[in-house]
């Protein structure tokens, strides 16, 4: 048994699945024991959180609010992916490089400060929230994609040119097709950003509901058990969607993990 546990503390070691599963179970059990034993007035107990979760589903229509927020995030993510990829791929043309540079710097702007501008540009609560989400996602997505494009080794371009490809073919083969696996990783990273951004955006415009207004209302009245229940649901849905994006990558691009050690 000791020989199986020892590799868990050695860098870059390989462990069989049963040992890893046991390790995770033990860590979760220790965490729960500490949580139950603590007498903190800030953190509610797991029992209180479970009871609050039941009340939220029955009285606050939590399932519908979750669907509203999830659909908003997915819709904004889809629009932002298309816009961001067009901008990022366009930066291979010198004329469009400054545009990509300026858009990437937009990640330092706050959505609260821009809400008035987007309110004037949009016609309703739904379009306002979608526009804010798309902007917030795009500035981070473009930044990551431009970095990927700029990090392509020169020898890949030289190799493509020796195969008598013109510059448009080089872009298609090396940058577009050759970096699709990294695009999926950028999608996973920016999705996590958008998921944490969601409650802020929904808090700016609460008329159509969502998980954001529900969370803010519970926090306003110091219903800490409900606040933690909603936070755990947000965490679980986020992990599930992140896993789904990873599975899509494995399905469409199975070759991408061939060179990965773990």
Tab-separated table of C-alpha atoms in Angstrom:
chain	number	residue	atom	x	y	z
A	1	UNK	CA	0.000	0.000	0.000
A	2	UNK	CA	2.817	2.374	0.913
A	3	UNK	CA	4.514	1.741	-2.434
A	4	UNK	CA	1.314	2.820	-4.192
A	5	UNK	CA	0.911	5.976	-2.115
A	6	UNK	CA	4.549	7.092	-2.344
A	7	UNK	CA	4.388	8.076	-6.061
A	8	UNK	CA	1.630	10.581	-5.188
A	9	UNK	CA	4.333	12.799	-3.679
A	10	UNK	CA	6.884	12.401	-6.494
A	11	UNK	CA	6.888	14.978	-9.330
A	12	UNK	CA	5.758	13.732	-12.782
A	13	UNK	CA	5.010	10.237	-11.481
A	14	UNK	CA	2.288	8.026	-12.942
A	15	UNK	CA	-0.407	6.503	-10.734
A	16	UNK	CA	-3.147	4.019	-11.487
A	17	UNK	CA	-6.741	5.203	-11.458
A	18	UNK	CA	-7.764	3.360	-8.285
A	19	UNK	CA	-5.072	5.094	-6.220
A	20	UNK	CA	-6.037	8.503	-7.595
A	21	UNK	CA	-9.725	7.807	-6.874
A	22	UNK	CA	-8.897	6.785	-3.308
A	23	UNK	CA	-6.817	9.918	-2.835
A	24	UNK	CA	-9.672	12.156	-4.029
A	25	UNK	CA	-12.211	10.390	-1.797
A	26	UNK	CA	-9.976	10.782	1.253
A	27	UNK	CA	-9.396	14.465	0.552
A	28	UNK	CA	-13.143	15.065	0.160
A	29	UNK	CA	-13.881	13.191	3.404
A	30	UNK	CA	-11.273	15.220	5.323
A	31	UNK	CA	-12.687	18.437	3.875
A	32	UNK	CA	-16.247	17.497	4.895
A	33	UNK	CA	-15.169	16.489	8.408
A	34	UNK	CA	-13.417	19.837	8.900
A	35	UNK	CA	-16.464	21.633	7.495
A	36	UNK	CA	-18.913	19.826	9.786
A	37	UNK	CA	-16.656	20.313	12.808
A	38	UNK	CA	-16.160	24.030	12.254
A	39	UNK	CA	-18.449	26.400	14.145
A	40	UNK	CA	-18.062	29.327	11.774
A	41	UNK	CA	-20.899	31.859	11.657
A	42	UNK	CA	-19.936	32.777	8.095
A	43	UNK	CA	-19.962	29.375	6.430
A	44	UNK	CA	-23.228	27.425	6.728
A	45	UNK	CA	-23.089	23.666	7.220
A	46	UNK	CA	-23.654	21.268	4.300
A	47	UNK	CA	-27.054	20.321	5.783
A	48	UNK	CA	-28.161	23.961	5.797
A	49	UNK	CA	-26.977	24.395	2.219
A	50	UNK	CA	-28.877	21.302	1.040
A	51	UNK	CA	-32.067	22.530	2.740
A	52	UNK	CA	-31.620	25.976	1.180
A	53	UNK	CA	-31.115	24.367	-2.215
A	54	UNK	CA	-34.439	22.560	-1.879
A	55	UNK	CA	-36.208	25.813	-0.981
A	56	UNK	CA	-34.638	27.591	-3.936
A	57	UNK	CA	-35.873	24.968	-6.384
A	58	UNK	CA	-39.367	24.944	-4.877
A	59	UNK	CA	-39.940	28.610	-4.040
A	60	UNK	CA	-37.520	30.620	-6.200
A	61	UNK	CA	-37.726	28.596	-9.431
A	62	UNK	CA	-33.971	27.987	-9.425
A	63	UNK	CA	-34.109	25.544	-12.352
A	64	UNK	CA	-35.647	28.156	-14.674
A	65	UNK	CA	-33.217	30.857	-13.540
A	66	UNK	CA	-30.315	28.489	-14.204
A	67	UNK	CA	-31.563	27.785	-17.711
A	68	UNK	CA	-32.000	31.521	-18.395
A	69	UNK	CA	-28.425	32.266	-17.330
A	70	UNK	CA	-26.900	29.249	-19.059
A	71	UNK	CA	-28.608	30.065	-22.349
A	72	UNK	CA	-27.438	33.694	-22.127
A	73	UNK	CA	-23.850	32.547	-21.574
A	74	UNK	CA	-23.927	29.986	-24.401
A	75	UNK	CA	-25.518	32.455	-26.831
A	76	UNK	CA	-23.015	35.203	-26.011
A	77	UNK	CA	-20.148	32.715	-26.209
A	78	UNK	CA	-21.189	31.575	-29.689
A	79	UNK	CA	-21.409	35.126	-31.025
A	80	UNK	CA	-18.112	36.109	-29.392
A	81	UNK	CA	-16.280	33.078	-30.824
A	82	UNK	CA	-17.244	33.999	-34.391
A	83	UNK	CA	-16.336	37.676	-33.956
A	84	UNK	CA	-13.081	36.932	-32.125
A	85	UNK	CA	-11.825	34.365	-34.631
A	86	UNK	CA	-12.512	36.710	-37.545
A	87	UNK	CA	-10.595	39.518	-35.825
A	88	UNK	CA	-7.720	37.285	-34.705
A	89	UNK	CA	-7.232	35.608	-38.082
A	90	UNK	CA	-7.420	39.010	-39.778
A	91	UNK	CA	-4.343	40.144	-37.827
A	92	UNK	CA	-2.132	38.107	-40.172
A	93	UNK	CA	-2.811	40.980	-42.591
A	94	UNK	CA	-0.726	44.002	-41.492
A	95	UNK	CA	-3.612	46.441	-42.034
A	96	UNK	CA	-5.710	44.729	-39.329
A	97	UNK	CA	-2.982	44.259	-36.702
A	98	UNK	CA	-3.689	47.589	-34.930
A	99	UNK	CA	-7.383	46.660	-34.691
A	100	UNK	CA	-6.559	43.394	-32.954
A	101	UNK	CA	-4.139	45.221	-30.647
A	102	UNK	CA	-6.726	47.822	-29.626
A	103	UNK	CA	-9.472	45.259	-29.053
A	104	UNK	CA	-7.183	43.166	-26.854
A	105	UNK	CA	-6.583	46.196	-24.617
A	106	UNK	CA	-10.327	46.430	-24.023
A	107	UNK	CA	-9.944	43.752	-21.348
A	108	UNK	CA	-8.869	46.498	-18.944
A	109	UNK	CA	-12.241	48.257	-19.244
A	110	UNK	CA	-14.999	47.567	-16.712
A	111	UNK	CA	-18.415	46.383	-17.865
A	112	UNK	CA	-20.151	48.572	-15.287
A	113	UNK	CA	-18.581	51.668	-16.820
A	114	UNK	CA	-19.642	50.580	-20.308
A	115	UNK	CA	-23.202	49.619	-19.374
A	116	UNK	CA	-24.557	53.102	-20.169
A	117	UNK	CA	-23.009	53.038	-23.645
A	118	UNK	CA	-24.436	49.599	-24.413
A	119	UNK	CA	-27.827	50.632	-22.984
A	120	UNK	CA	-28.005	53.428	-25.547
A	121	UNK	CA	-26.924	51.093	-28.349
A	122	UNK	CA	-29.364	48.271	-27.585
A	123	UNK	CA	-33.151	48.055	-27.502
A	124	UNK	CA	-33.868	45.846	-24.501
A	125	UNK	CA	-32.607	43.984	-21.469
A	126	UNK	CA	-31.807	40.789	-23.369
A	127	UNK	CA	-29.766	42.523	-26.067
A	128	UNK	CA	-28.016	44.655	-23.425
A	129	UNK	CA	-26.855	41.631	-21.436
A	130	UNK	CA	-25.860	39.753	-24.581
A	131	UNK	CA	-23.855	42.728	-25.865
A	132	UNK	CA	-22.041	43.176	-22.557
A	133	UNK	CA	-21.214	39.479	-22.406
A	134	UNK	CA	-20.021	39.397	-26.024
A	135	UNK	CA	-17.746	42.384	-25.427
A	136	UNK	CA	-16.346	40.911	-22.214
A	137	UNK	CA	-15.615	37.573	-23.882
A	138	UNK	CA	-14.259	38.988	-27.145
A	139	UNK	CA	-11.500	41.117	-25.615
A	140	UNK	CA	-10.056	38.101	-23.774
A	141	UNK	CA	-10.583	35.690	-26.667
A	142	UNK	CA	-8.839	37.969	-29.168
A	143	UNK	CA	-5.921	38.469	-26.765
A	144	UNK	CA	-5.391	34.720	-26.400
A	145	UNK	CA	-5.795	33.971	-30.111
A	146	UNK	CA	-3.422	36.726	-31.228
A	147	UNK	CA	-0.838	35.357	-28.793
A	148	UNK	CA	-1.241	31.871	-30.304
A	149	UNK	CA	-0.880	33.193	-33.845
A	150	UNK	CA	2.234	35.188	-32.967
A	151	UNK	CA	3.838	32.160	-31.296
A	152	UNK	CA	3.723	29.953	-34.410
A	153	UNK	CA	7.340	28.884	-35.146
A	154	UNK	CA	8.888	30.313	-38.303
A	155	UNK	CA	9.957	26.905	-39.562
A	156	UNK	CA	6.296	25.915	-40.013
A	157	UNK	CA	5.804	28.817	-42.405
A	158	UNK	CA	9.030	27.971	-44.249
A	159	UNK	CA	8.008	24.332	-44.533
A	160	UNK	CA	4.615	25.271	-45.995
A	161	UNK	CA	6.240	27.586	-48.536
A	162	UNK	CA	8.643	24.865	-49.644
A	163	UNK	CA	5.522	22.848	-50.488
A	164	UNK	CA	4.644	25.646	-52.949
A	165	UNK	CA	1.728	26.987	-50.920
A	166	UNK	CA	0.734	30.597	-51.447
A	167	UNK	CA	0.296	32.873	-48.419
A	168	UNK	CA	-3.459	32.267	-48.135
A	169	UNK	CA	-2.879	28.519	-48.132
A	170	UNK	CA	-0.185	28.961	-45.492
A	171	UNK	CA	-2.631	30.836	-43.264
A	172	UNK	CA	-5.311	28.175	-43.744
A	173	UNK	CA	-3.061	25.179	-43.103
A	174	UNK	CA	-0.750	26.557	-40.406
A	175	UNK	CA	-2.832	29.064	-38.480
A	176	UNK	CA	-6.444	27.973	-38.972
A	177	UNK	CA	-6.320	24.175	-39.240
A	178	UNK	CA	-3.013	23.730	-37.442
A	179	UNK	CA	-4.175	25.557	-34.301
A	180	UNK	CA	-7.740	24.256	-33.942
A	181	UNK	CA	-6.870	22.303	-30.797
A	182	UNK	CA	-5.588	25.495	-29.184
A	183	UNK	CA	-8.785	27.282	-30.206
A	184	UNK	CA	-10.742	24.788	-28.107
A	185	UNK	CA	-8.472	25.505	-25.144
A	186	UNK	CA	-9.070	29.234	-25.559
A	187	UNK	CA	-12.810	28.533	-25.663
A	188	UNK	CA	-12.540	26.656	-22.360
A	189	UNK	CA	-10.578	29.458	-20.728
A	190	UNK	CA	-12.802	32.277	-21.948
A	191	UNK	CA	-15.924	30.310	-21.098
A	192	UNK	CA	-14.746	30.206	-17.478
A	193	UNK	CA	-14.258	33.984	-17.606
A	194	UNK	CA	-17.718	34.486	-19.098
A	195	UNK	CA	-19.297	32.200	-16.488
A	196	UNK	CA	-17.863	34.292	-13.637
A	197	UNK	CA	-18.874	37.468	-15.493
A	198	UNK	CA	-22.467	36.283	-15.832
A	199	UNK	CA	-23.790	37.292	-12.404
A	200	UNK	CA	-22.280	40.781	-12.768
A	201	UNK	CA	-23.954	41.349	-16.137
A	202	UNK	CA	-27.294	40.003	-14.922
A	203	UNK	CA	-27.011	42.250	-11.877
A	204	UNK	CA	-26.760	45.297	-14.148
A	205	UNK	CA	-30.066	44.425	-15.849
A	206	UNK	CA	-32.357	42.282	-13.682
A	207	UNK	CA	-35.626	42.519	-15.595
A	208	UNK	CA	-35.407	39.070	-17.223
A	209	UNK	CA	-34.228	37.222	-14.138
A	210	UNK	CA	-31.396	34.726	-14.103
A	211	UNK	CA	-29.066	33.322	-11.502
A	212	UNK	CA	-27.386	36.717	-10.969
A	213	UNK	CA	-30.432	38.614	-9.622
A	214	UNK	CA	-31.398	35.594	-7.520
A	215	UNK	CA	-27.923	35.461	-5.962
A	216	UNK	CA	-27.849	39.210	-5.326
A	217	UNK	CA	-31.285	39.138	-3.679
A	218	UNK	CA	-30.264	36.327	-1.328
A	219	UNK	CA	-27.047	38.164	-0.489
A	220	UNK	CA	-28.949	41.390	0.169
A	221	UNK	CA	-30.995	39.734	2.925
A	222	UNK	CA	-27.971	37.797	4.269
A	223	UNK	CA	-29.415	34.381	3.450
A	224	UNK	CA	-25.947	32.851	3.520
A	225	UNK	CA	-27.171	29.272	3.203
A	226	UNK	CA	-28.976	30.174	-0.027
A	227	UNK	CA	-25.972	32.167	-1.269
A	228	UNK	CA	-23.653	29.186	-0.818
A	229	UNK	CA	-26.231	26.844	-2.346
A	230	UNK	CA	-26.405	28.998	-5.479
A	231	UNK	CA	-22.614	29.264	-5.592
A	232	UNK	CA	-22.258	25.485	-5.489
A	233	UNK	CA	-24.809	25.100	-8.282
A	234	UNK	CA	-22.935	27.684	-10.371
A	235	UNK	CA	-19.694	25.798	-9.712
A	236	UNK	CA	-21.174	22.421	-10.687
A	237	UNK	CA	-22.792	23.729	-13.889
A	238	UNK	CA	-19.540	25.463	-14.836
A	239	UNK	CA	-17.527	22.267	-14.292
A	240	UNK	CA	-20.061	20.289	-16.336
A	241	UNK	CA	-19.945	22.713	-19.266
A	242	UNK	CA	-16.138	22.856	-19.113
A	243	UNK	CA	-16.065	19.042	-19.250
A	244	UNK	CA	-18.423	19.159	-22.223
A	245	UNK	CA	-16.111	21.489	-24.145
A	246	UNK	CA	-13.199	19.170	-23.374
A	247	UNK	CA	-15.168	16.184	-24.673
A	248	UNK	CA	-15.996	18.067	-27.870
A	249	UNK	CA	-12.296	18.709	-28.370
A	250	UNK	CA	-11.500	15.000	-27.891
A	251	UNK	CA	-14.263	14.042	-30.328
A	252	UNK	CA	-13.442	16.475	-33.136
A	253	UNK	CA	-9.655	16.615	-32.614
A	254	UNK	CA	-8.554	13.265	-31.153
A	255	UNK	CA	-5.004	13.778	-32.441
A	256	UNK	CA	-4.470	16.780	-30.139
A	257	UNK	CA	-3.669	14.616	-27.097
A	258	UNK	CA	-1.229	12.256	-28.824
A	259	UNK	CA	1.818	14.283	-27.789
A	260	UNK	CA	0.609	15.003	-24.248
A	261	UNK	CA	2.366	12.967	-21.564
A	262	UNK	CA	-0.535	12.941	-19.083
